[in-house]
Short mmCIF file of C-alpha atoms in Angstrom, two decimals:
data_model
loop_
_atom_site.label_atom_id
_atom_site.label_comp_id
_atom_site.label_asym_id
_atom_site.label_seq_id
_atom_site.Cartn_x
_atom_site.Cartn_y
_atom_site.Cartn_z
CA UNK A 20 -34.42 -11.37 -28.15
CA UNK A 21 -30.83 -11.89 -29.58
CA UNK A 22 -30.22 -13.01 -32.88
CA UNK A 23 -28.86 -16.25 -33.44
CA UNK A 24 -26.23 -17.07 -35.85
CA UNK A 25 -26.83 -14.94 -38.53
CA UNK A 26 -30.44 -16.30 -38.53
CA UNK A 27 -33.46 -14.13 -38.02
CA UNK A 28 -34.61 -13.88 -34.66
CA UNK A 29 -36.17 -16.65 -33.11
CA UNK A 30 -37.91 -18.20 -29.93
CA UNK A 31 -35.09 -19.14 -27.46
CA UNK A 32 -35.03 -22.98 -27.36
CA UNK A 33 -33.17 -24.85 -24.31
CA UNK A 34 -32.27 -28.39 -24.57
CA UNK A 35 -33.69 -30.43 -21.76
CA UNK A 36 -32.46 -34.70 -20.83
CA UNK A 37 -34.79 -36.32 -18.60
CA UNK A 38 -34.15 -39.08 -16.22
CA UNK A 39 -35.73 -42.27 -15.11
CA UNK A 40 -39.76 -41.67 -14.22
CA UNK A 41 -39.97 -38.46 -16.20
CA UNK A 42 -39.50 -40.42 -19.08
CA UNK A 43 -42.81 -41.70 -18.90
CA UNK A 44 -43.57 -37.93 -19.49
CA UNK A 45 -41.13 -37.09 -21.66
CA UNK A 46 -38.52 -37.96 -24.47
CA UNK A 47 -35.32 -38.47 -23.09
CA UNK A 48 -33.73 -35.70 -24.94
CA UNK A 49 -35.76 -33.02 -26.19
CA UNK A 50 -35.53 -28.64 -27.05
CA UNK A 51 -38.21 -26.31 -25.45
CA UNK A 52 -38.85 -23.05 -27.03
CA UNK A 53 -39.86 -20.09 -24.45
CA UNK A 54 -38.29 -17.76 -22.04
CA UNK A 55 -37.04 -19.45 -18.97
CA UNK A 56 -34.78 -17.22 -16.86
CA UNK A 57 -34.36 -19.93 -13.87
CA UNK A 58 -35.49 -23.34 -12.87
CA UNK A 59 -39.14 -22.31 -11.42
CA UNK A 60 -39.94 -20.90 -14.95
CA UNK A 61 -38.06 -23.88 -16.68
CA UNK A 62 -40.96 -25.92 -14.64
CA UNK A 63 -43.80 -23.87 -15.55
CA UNK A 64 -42.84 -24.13 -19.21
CA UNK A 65 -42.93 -27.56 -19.18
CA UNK A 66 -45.85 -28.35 -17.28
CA UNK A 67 -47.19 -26.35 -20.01
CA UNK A 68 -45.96 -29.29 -22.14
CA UNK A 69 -47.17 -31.90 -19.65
CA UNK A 70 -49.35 -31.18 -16.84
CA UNK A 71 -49.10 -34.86 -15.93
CA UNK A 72 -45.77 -34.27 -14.53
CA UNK A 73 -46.34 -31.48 -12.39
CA UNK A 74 -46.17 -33.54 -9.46
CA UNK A 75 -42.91 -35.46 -10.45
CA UNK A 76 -41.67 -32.50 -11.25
CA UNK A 77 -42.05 -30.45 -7.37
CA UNK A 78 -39.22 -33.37 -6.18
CA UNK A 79 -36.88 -33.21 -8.86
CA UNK A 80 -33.74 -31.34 -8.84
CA UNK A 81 -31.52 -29.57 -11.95
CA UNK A 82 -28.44 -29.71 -13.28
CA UNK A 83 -25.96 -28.41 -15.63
CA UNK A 84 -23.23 -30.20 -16.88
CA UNK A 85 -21.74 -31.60 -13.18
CA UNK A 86 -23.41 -29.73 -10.80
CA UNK A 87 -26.85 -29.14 -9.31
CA UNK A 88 -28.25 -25.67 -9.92
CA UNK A 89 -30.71 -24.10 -7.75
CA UNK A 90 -33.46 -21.51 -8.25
CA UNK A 91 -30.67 -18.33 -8.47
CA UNK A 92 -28.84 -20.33 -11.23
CA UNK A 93 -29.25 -17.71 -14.66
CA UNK A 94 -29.85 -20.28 -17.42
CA UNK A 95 -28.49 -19.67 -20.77
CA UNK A 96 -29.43 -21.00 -23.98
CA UNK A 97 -26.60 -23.13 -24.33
CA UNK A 98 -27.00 -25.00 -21.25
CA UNK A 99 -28.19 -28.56 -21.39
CA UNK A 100 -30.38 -28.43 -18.61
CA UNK A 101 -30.73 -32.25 -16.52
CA UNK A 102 -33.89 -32.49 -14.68
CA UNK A 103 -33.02 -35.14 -11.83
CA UNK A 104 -35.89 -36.99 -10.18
CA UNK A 105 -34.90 -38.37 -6.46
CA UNK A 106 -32.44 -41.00 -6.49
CA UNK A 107 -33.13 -44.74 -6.01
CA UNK A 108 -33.24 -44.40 -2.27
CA UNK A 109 -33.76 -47.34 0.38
CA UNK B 1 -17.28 -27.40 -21.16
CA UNK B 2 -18.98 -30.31 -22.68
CA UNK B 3 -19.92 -32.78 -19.66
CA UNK B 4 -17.52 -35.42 -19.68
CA UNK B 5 -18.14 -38.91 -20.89
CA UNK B 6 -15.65 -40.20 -18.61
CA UNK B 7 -16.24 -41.71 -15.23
CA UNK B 8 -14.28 -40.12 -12.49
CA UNK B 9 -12.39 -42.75 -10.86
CA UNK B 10 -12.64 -43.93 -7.04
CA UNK B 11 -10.29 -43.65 -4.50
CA UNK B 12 -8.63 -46.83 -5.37
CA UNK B 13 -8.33 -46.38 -9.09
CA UNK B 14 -11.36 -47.96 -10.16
CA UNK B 15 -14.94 -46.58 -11.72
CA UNK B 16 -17.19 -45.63 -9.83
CA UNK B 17 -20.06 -46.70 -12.36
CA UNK B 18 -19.79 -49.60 -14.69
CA UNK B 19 -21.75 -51.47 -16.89
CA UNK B 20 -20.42 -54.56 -16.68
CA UNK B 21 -20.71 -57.03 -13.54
CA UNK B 22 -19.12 -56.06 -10.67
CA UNK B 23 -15.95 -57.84 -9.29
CA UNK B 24 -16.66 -57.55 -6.33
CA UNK B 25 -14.23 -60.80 -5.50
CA UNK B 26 -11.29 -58.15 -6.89
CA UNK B 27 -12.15 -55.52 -5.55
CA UNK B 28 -12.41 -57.40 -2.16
CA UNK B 29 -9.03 -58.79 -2.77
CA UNK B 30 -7.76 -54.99 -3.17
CA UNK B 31 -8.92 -53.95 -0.50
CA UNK B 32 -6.39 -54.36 2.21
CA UNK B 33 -3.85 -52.16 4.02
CA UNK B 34 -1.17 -53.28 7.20
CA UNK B 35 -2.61 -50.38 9.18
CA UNK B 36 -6.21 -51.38 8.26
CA UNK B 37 -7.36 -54.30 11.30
CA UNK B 38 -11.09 -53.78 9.54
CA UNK B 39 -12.90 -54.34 6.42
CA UNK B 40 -16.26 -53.63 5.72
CA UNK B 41 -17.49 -55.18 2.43
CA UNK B 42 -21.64 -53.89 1.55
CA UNK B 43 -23.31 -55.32 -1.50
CA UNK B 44 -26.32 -54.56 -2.24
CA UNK B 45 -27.85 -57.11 -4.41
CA UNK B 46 -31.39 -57.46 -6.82
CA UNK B 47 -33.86 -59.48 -5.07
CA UNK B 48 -36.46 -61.73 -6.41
CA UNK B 49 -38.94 -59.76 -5.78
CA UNK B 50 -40.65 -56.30 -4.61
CA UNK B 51 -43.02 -56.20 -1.74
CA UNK B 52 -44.27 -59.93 -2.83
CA UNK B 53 -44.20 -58.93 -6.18
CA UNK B 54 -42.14 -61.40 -8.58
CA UNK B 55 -39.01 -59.31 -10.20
CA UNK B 56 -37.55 -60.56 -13.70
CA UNK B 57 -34.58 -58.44 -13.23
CA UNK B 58 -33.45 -54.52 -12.68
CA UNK B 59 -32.14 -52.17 -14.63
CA UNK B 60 -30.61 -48.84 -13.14
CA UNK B 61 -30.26 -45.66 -14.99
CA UNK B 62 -27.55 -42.77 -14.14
CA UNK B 63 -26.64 -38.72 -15.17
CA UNK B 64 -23.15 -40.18 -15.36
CA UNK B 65 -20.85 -37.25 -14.73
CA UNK B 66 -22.78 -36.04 -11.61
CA UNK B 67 -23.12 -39.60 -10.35
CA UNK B 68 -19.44 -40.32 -10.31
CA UNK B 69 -18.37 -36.97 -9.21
CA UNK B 70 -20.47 -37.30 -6.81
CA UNK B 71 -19.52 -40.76 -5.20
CA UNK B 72 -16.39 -39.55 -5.43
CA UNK B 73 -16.97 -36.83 -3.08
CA UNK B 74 -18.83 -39.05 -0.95
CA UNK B 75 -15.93 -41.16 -0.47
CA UNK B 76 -13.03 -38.57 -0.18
CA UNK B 77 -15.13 -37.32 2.68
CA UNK B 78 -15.94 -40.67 4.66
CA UNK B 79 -12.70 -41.26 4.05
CA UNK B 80 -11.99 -38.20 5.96
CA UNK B 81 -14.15 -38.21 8.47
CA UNK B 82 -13.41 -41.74 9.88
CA UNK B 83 -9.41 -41.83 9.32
CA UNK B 84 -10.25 -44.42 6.73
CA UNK B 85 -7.35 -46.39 4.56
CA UNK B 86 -9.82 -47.49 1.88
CA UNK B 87 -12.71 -46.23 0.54
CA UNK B 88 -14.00 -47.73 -2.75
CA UNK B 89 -17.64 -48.39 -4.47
CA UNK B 90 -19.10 -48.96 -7.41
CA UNK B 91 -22.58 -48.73 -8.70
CA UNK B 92 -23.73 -50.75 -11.94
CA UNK B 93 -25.59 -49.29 -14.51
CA UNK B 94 -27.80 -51.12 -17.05
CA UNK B 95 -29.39 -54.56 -16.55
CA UNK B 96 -29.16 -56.48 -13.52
CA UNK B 97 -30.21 -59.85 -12.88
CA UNK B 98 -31.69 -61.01 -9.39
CA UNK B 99 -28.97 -62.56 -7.34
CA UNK B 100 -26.63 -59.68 -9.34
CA UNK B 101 -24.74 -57.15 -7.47
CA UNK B 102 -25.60 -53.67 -8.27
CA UNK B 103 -23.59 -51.88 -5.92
CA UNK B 104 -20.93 -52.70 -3.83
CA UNK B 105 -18.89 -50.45 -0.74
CA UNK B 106 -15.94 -51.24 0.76
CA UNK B 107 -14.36 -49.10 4.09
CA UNK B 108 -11.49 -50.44 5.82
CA UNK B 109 -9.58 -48.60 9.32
CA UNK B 110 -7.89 -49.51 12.46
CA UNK B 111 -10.47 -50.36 14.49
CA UNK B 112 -14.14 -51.80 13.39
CA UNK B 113 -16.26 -49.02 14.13
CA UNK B 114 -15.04 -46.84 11.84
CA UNK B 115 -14.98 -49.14 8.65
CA UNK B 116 -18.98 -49.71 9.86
CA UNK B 117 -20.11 -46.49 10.18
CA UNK B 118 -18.06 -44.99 7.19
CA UNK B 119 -19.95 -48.12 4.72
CA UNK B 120 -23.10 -47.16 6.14
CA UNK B 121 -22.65 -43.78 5.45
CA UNK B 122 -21.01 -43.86 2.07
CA UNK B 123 -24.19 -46.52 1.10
CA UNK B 124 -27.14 -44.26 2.22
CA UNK B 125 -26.02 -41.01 0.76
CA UNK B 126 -25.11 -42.82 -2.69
CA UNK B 127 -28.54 -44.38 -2.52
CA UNK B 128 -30.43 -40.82 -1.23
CA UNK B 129 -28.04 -38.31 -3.21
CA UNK B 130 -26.31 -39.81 -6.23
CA UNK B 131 -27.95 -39.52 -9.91
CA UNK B 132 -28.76 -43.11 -10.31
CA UNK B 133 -32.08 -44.48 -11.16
CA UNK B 134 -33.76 -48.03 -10.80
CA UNK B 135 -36.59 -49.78 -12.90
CA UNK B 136 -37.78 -52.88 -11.51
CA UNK B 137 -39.29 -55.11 -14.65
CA UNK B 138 -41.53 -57.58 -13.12
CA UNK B 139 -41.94 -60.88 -14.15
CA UNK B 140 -45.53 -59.96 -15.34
CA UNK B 141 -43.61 -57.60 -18.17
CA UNK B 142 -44.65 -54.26 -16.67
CA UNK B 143 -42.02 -52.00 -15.37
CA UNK B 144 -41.87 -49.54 -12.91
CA UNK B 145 -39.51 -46.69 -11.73
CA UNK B 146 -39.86 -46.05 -8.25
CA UNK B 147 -39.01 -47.23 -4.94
CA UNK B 148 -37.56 -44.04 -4.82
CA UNK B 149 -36.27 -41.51 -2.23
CA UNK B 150 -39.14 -39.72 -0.62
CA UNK B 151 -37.25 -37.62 1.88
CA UNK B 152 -38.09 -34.49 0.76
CA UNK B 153 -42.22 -35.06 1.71
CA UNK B 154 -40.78 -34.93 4.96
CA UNK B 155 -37.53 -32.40 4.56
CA UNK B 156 -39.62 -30.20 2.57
CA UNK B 157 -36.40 -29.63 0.38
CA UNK B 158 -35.32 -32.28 -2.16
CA UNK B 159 -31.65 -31.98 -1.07
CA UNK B 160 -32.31 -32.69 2.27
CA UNK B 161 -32.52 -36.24 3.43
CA UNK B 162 -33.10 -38.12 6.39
CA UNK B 163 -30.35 -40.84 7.39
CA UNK B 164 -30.35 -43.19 10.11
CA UNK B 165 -27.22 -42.80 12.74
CA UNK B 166 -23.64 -42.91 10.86
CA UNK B 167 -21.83 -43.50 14.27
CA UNK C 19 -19.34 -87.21 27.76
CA UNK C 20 -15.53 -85.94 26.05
CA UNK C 21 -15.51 -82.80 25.02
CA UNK C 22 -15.72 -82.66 21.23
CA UNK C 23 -12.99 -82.19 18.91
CA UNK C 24 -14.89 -81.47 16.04
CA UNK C 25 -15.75 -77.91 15.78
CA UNK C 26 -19.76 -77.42 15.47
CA UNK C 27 -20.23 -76.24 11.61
CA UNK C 28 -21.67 -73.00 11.43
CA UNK C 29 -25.40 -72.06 9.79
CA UNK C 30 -23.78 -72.57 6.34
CA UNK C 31 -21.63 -75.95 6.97
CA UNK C 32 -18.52 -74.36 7.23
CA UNK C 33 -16.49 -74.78 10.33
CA UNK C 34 -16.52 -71.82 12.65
CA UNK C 35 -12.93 -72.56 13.75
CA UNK C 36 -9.96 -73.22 10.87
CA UNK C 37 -6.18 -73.96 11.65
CA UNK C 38 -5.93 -73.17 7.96
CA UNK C 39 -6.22 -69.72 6.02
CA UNK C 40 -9.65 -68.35 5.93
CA UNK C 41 -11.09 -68.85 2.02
CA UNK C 42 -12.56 -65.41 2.25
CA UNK C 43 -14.15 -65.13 -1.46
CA UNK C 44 -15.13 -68.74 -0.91
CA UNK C 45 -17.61 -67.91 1.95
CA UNK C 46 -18.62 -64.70 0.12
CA UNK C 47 -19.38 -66.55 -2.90
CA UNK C 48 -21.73 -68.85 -1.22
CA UNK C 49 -23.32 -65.72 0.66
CA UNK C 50 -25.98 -64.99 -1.77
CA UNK C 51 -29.44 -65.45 -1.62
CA UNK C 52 -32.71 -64.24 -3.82
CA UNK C 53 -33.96 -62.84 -1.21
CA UNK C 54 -31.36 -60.88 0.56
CA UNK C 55 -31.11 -57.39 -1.03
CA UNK C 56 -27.84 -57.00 1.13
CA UNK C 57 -25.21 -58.64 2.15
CA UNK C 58 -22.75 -57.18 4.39
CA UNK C 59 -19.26 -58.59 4.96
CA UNK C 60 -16.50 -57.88 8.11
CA UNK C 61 -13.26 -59.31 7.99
CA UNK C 62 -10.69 -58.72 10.72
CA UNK C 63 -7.55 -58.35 9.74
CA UNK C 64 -3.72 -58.09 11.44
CA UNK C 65 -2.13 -55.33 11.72
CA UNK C 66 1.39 -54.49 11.37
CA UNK C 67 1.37 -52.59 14.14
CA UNK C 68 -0.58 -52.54 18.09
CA UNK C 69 -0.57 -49.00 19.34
CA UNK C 70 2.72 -48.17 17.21
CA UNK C 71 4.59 -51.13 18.01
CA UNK C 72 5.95 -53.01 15.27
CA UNK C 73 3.66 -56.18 15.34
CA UNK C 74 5.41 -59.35 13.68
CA UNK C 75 2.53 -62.04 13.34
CA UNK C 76 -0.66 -63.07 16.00
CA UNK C 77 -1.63 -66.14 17.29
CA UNK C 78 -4.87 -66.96 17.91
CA UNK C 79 -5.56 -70.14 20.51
CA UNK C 80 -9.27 -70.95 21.51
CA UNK C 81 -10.84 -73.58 23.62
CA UNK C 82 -12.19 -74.92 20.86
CA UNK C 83 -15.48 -76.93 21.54
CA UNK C 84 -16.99 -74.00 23.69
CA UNK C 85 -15.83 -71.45 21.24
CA UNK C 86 -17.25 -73.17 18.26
CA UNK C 87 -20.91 -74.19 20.67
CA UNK C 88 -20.69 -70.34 21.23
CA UNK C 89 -20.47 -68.81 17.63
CA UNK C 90 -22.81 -71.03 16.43
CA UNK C 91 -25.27 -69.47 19.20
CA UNK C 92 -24.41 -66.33 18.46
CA UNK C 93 -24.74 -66.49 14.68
CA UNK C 94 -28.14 -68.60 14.98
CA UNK C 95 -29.74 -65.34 17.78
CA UNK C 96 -28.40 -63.30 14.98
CA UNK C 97 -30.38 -64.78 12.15
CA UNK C 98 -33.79 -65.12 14.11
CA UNK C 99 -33.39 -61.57 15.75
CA UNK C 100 -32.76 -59.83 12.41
CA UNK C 101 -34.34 -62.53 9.88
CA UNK C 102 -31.42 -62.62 7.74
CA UNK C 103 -31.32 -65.59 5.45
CA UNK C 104 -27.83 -65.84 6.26
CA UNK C 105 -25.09 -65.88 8.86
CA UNK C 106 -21.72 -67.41 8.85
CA UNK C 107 -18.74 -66.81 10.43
CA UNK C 108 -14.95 -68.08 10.42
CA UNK C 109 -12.17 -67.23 12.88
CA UNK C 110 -8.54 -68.47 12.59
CA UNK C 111 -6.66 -70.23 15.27
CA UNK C 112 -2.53 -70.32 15.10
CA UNK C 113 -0.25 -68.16 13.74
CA UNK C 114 -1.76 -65.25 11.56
CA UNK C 115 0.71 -62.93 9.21
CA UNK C 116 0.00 -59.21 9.32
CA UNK C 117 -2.89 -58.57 6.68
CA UNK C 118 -3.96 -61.90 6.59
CA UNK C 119 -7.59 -62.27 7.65
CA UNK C 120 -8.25 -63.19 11.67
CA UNK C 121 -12.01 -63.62 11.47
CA UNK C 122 -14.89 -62.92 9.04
CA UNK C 123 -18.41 -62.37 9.50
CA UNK C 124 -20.93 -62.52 6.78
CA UNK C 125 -24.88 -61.54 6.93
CA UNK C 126 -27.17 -61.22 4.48
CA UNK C 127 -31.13 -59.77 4.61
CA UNK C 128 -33.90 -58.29 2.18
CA UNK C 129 -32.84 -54.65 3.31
CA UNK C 130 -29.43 -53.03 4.46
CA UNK C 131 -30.19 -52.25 8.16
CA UNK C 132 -30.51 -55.59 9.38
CA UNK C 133 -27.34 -57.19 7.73
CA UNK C 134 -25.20 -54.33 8.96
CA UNK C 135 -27.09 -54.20 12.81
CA UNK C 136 -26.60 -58.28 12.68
CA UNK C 137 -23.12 -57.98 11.57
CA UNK C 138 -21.77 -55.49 14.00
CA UNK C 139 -23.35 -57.59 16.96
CA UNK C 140 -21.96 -61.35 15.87
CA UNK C 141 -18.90 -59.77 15.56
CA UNK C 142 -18.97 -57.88 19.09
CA UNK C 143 -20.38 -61.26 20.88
CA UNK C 144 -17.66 -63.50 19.04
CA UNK C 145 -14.55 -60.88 20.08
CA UNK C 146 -15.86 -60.53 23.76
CA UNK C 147 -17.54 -63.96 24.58
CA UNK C 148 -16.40 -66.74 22.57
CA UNK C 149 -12.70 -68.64 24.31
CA UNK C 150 -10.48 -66.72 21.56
CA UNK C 151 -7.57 -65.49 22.84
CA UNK C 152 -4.88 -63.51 20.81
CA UNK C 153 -0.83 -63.29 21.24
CA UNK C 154 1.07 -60.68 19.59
CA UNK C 155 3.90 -61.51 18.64
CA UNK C 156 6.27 -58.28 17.98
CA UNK C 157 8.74 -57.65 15.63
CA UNK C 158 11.52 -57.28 19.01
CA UNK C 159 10.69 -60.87 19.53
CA UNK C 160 8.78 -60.29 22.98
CA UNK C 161 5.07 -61.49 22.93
CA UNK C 162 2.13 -60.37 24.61
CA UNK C 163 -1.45 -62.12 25.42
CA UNK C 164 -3.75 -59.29 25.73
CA UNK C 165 -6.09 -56.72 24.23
CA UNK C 166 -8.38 -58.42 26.05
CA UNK C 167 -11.88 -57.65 26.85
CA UNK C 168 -11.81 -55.81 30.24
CA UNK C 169 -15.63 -55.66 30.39
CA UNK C 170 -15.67 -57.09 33.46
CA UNK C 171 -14.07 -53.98 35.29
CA UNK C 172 -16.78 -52.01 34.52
CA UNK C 173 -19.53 -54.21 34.78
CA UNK C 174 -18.38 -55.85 38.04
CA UNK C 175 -19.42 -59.17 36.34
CA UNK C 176 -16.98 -61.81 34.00
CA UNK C 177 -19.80 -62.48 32.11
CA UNK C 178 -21.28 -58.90 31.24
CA UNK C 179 -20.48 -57.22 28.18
CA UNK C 180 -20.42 -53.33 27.29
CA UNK C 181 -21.37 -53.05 23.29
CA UNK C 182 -22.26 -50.31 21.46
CA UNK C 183 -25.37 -50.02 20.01
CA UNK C 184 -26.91 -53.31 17.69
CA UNK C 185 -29.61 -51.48 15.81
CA UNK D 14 -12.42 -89.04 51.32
CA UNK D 15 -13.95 -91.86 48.84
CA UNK D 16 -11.42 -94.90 48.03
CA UNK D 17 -10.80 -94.29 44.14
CA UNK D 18 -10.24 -97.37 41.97
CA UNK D 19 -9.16 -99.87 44.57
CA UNK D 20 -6.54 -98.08 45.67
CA UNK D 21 -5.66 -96.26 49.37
CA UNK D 22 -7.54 -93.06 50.03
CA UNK D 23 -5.87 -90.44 48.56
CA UNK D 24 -6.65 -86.72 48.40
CA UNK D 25 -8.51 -85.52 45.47
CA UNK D 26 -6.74 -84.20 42.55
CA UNK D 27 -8.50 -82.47 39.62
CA UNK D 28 -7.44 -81.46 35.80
CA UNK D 29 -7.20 -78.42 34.60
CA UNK D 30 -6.82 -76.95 31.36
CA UNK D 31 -5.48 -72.93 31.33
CA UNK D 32 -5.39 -70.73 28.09
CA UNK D 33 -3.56 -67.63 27.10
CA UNK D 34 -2.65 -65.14 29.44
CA UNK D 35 -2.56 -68.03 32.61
CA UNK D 36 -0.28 -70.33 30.74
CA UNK D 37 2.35 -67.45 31.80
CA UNK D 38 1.85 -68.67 35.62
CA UNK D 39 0.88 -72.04 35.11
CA UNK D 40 1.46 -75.63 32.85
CA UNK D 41 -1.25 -75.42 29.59
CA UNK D 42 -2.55 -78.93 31.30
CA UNK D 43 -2.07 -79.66 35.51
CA UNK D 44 -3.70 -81.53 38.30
CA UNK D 45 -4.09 -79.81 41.48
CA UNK D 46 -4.67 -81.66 44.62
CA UNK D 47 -6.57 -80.58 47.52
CA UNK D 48 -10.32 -80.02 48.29
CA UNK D 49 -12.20 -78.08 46.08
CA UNK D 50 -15.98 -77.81 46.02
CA UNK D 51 -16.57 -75.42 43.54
CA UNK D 52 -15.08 -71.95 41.31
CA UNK D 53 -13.97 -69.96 44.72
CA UNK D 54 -12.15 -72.83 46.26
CA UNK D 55 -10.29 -74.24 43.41
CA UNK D 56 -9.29 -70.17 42.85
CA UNK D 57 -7.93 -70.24 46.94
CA UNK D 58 -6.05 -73.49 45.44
CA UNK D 59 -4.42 -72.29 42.61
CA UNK D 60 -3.08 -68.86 44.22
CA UNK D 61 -2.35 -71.32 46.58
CA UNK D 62 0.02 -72.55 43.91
CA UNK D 63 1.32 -69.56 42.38
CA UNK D 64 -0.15 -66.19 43.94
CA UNK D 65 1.09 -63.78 40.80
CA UNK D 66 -1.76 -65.50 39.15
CA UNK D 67 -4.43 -64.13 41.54
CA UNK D 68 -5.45 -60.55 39.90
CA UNK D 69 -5.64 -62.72 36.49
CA UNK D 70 -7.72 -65.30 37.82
CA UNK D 71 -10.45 -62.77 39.41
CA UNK D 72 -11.00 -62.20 35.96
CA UNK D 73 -11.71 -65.67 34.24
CA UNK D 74 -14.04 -67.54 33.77
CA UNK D 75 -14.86 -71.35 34.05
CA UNK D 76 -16.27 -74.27 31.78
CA UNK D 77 -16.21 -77.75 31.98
CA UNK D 78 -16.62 -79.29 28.75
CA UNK D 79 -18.91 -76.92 26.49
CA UNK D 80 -20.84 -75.34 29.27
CA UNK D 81 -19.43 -72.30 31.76
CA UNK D 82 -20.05 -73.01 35.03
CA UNK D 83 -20.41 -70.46 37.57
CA UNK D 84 -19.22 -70.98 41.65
CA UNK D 85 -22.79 -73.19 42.36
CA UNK D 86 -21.67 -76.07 40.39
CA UNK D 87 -20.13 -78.55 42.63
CA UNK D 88 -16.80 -79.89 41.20
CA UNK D 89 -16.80 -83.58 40.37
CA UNK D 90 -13.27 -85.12 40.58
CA UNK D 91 -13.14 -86.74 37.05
CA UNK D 92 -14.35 -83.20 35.73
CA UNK D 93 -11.60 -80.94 33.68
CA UNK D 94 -11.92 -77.96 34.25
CA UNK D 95 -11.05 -75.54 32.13
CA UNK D 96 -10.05 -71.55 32.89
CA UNK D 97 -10.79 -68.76 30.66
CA UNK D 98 -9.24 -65.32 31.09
CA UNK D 99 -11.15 -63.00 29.11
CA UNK D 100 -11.49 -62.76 25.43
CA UNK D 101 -9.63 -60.84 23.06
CA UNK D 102 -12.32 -58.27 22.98
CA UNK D 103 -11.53 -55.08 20.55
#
């Protein structure tokens, strides 16, 4: 645990926008507080918040800023993390 | 790096996404070249209704910066692939009405074949790949996202889809 | 029984035939329909060049009442095989510039397959079957009547067509 | 040989109407005399008349009025008949 800005030490919080159907499970734009080192943990985390999502959740895919990340991506605390369900399709 | 707000443009200068209505008539009217003996115009359009169901209108959602980036990409590399002159498309984002366009592609080349199978290609990996949602409201007043991608229950990976033949 | 000067109107009750510049955003603007989710546009075009050589202008001569009996066949098969709610198609005769617009072929159905499969096959019937014939006129002043369909060399028959495939 | 119109037997002439590529070897609008019963001997006719136009004319096709007619359609004398060389394809 690092401490942040001067302040005593805290939780790690990552800020999190949601797309489309996970809205319906989710604000839009939200912070979760926990230790996620990658995208599988980022999931269990917030099933935690929502287990209604779980299965929403298994298709979607993540992104920082303009790229997708994958499973090896490191996340850090100042990434804005995009959860990205599948696209619009047929 | 803060993502940026603005969308990158297409080939031909436009966006890629917009909010406002398409025109399509312009960008038709753009999209011409002497070496080009085909164009391929694709607009995909909000129907009146969803498996029987009555639709009061659409409204598409999108993680802007990837979206555009990645149309972008989509088109640099049709445009590639086929030899193309033009490549341009744009998706709408916000409320559409039925009748609307929400997205519109636009190939041209030499001969015919290419300008087909380039639209058809640029189309289905926009729809499959890009970062663009769509709710359909219903005339009942209940709305539903969906109608969604569903390669990966087949794929098994949810970057992996499944496309028909791109020629 | 004369043979009729009037050229048969197509599906939509435009002519199938024009002397006179084709009014592309015209018959694009008319091409909508509530229940067509797509709506898939070709439009042939002249280039300024036919296998490197400098083209000047085409001209484009047709037996008219067969030609116009024909694409009106061709465009009503279309819209029964594929259900599209619409099919129209224009195709100049007389002199066309370079990028001005030789022929256009519109379709329109509730999903994207079917107006590009439809498409791709009016406009492969029209350019091998219908009495169209094309002169290019180069910029040396010599002409040419050819790029002709040379089916029939394969085929063995004058009335047998090769296409790729229709979907 | 039928008496046409009052006058003396004469021998049959027909109209034809070429397009295109054949209007290089013959008028846009002829008659051709001579007795033709159907597709293969009004071709033996007109190479008859100008034999450059044979490889050209294996290739065409015929109509009279808005229908094609193929070599079992017996010629009428007030029929036009109307030659098609091949479409302009690609």
């Amino acid at each position: 645990m690092t401490p942040m800005s001067g302040l005593r030490p805290k939780e790690r919080t990552m800020k999190i926008h949601v797309y489309a159907g996970l809205k319906d499970y989710f604000e839009p734009e939200f912070e979760v507080e926990g230790e996620a080192r990658n995208t599988d943990e980022l999931k269990t985390l917030l099933v935690a918040i929502n287990g209604k999502a779980e299965a929403m959740l298994s298709s979607c895919r993540f992104a920082v800023e303009e790229g997708f990340i994958d499973n090896a991506y490191k996340l850090n605390s100042h990434d804005t993390i995009v959860i990205i369900p599948p696209s619009s399709g047929g | 790096m803060t993502p940026s707000l603005s969308f990158r443009p297409a080939v031909g200068g436009r966006e890629v996404l917009s909010a406002e209505p398409i025109d399509m008539v312009g960008m038709l009217a753009g999209a011409h070249h002497p070496g080009a003996g085909a164009v391929v115009l694709f607009s995909g359009e909000v129907r009146d209704n969803n498996r029987g169901r009555p639709v009061s209108h659409l409204e598409y959602e999108a993680y802007a910066p990837l979206a555009a980036k990645m149309i972008g990409e989509i088109l640099a590399e049709a445009k590639t692939r086929w030899s193309l002159q033009i490549a341009v498309a744009q998706h709408r984002t916000g409320v559409v009405a039925v009748g609307d366009t929400a997205v519109v592609v636009i190939t041209a080349s030499a001969h015919r074949s290419e300008a087909y199978a380039a639209n058809r290609y640029i189309i289905d990996r926009i729809k499959h790949e890009a970062p663009i949602w769509k709710c359909e409201h219903y005339a009942d007043g209940t709305h539903e996202w969906g109608n969604n991608c569903n390669c990966h229950a087949v794929t098994g990976d949810v970057s992996k889809h499944i496309y028909e033949s791109h020629g």
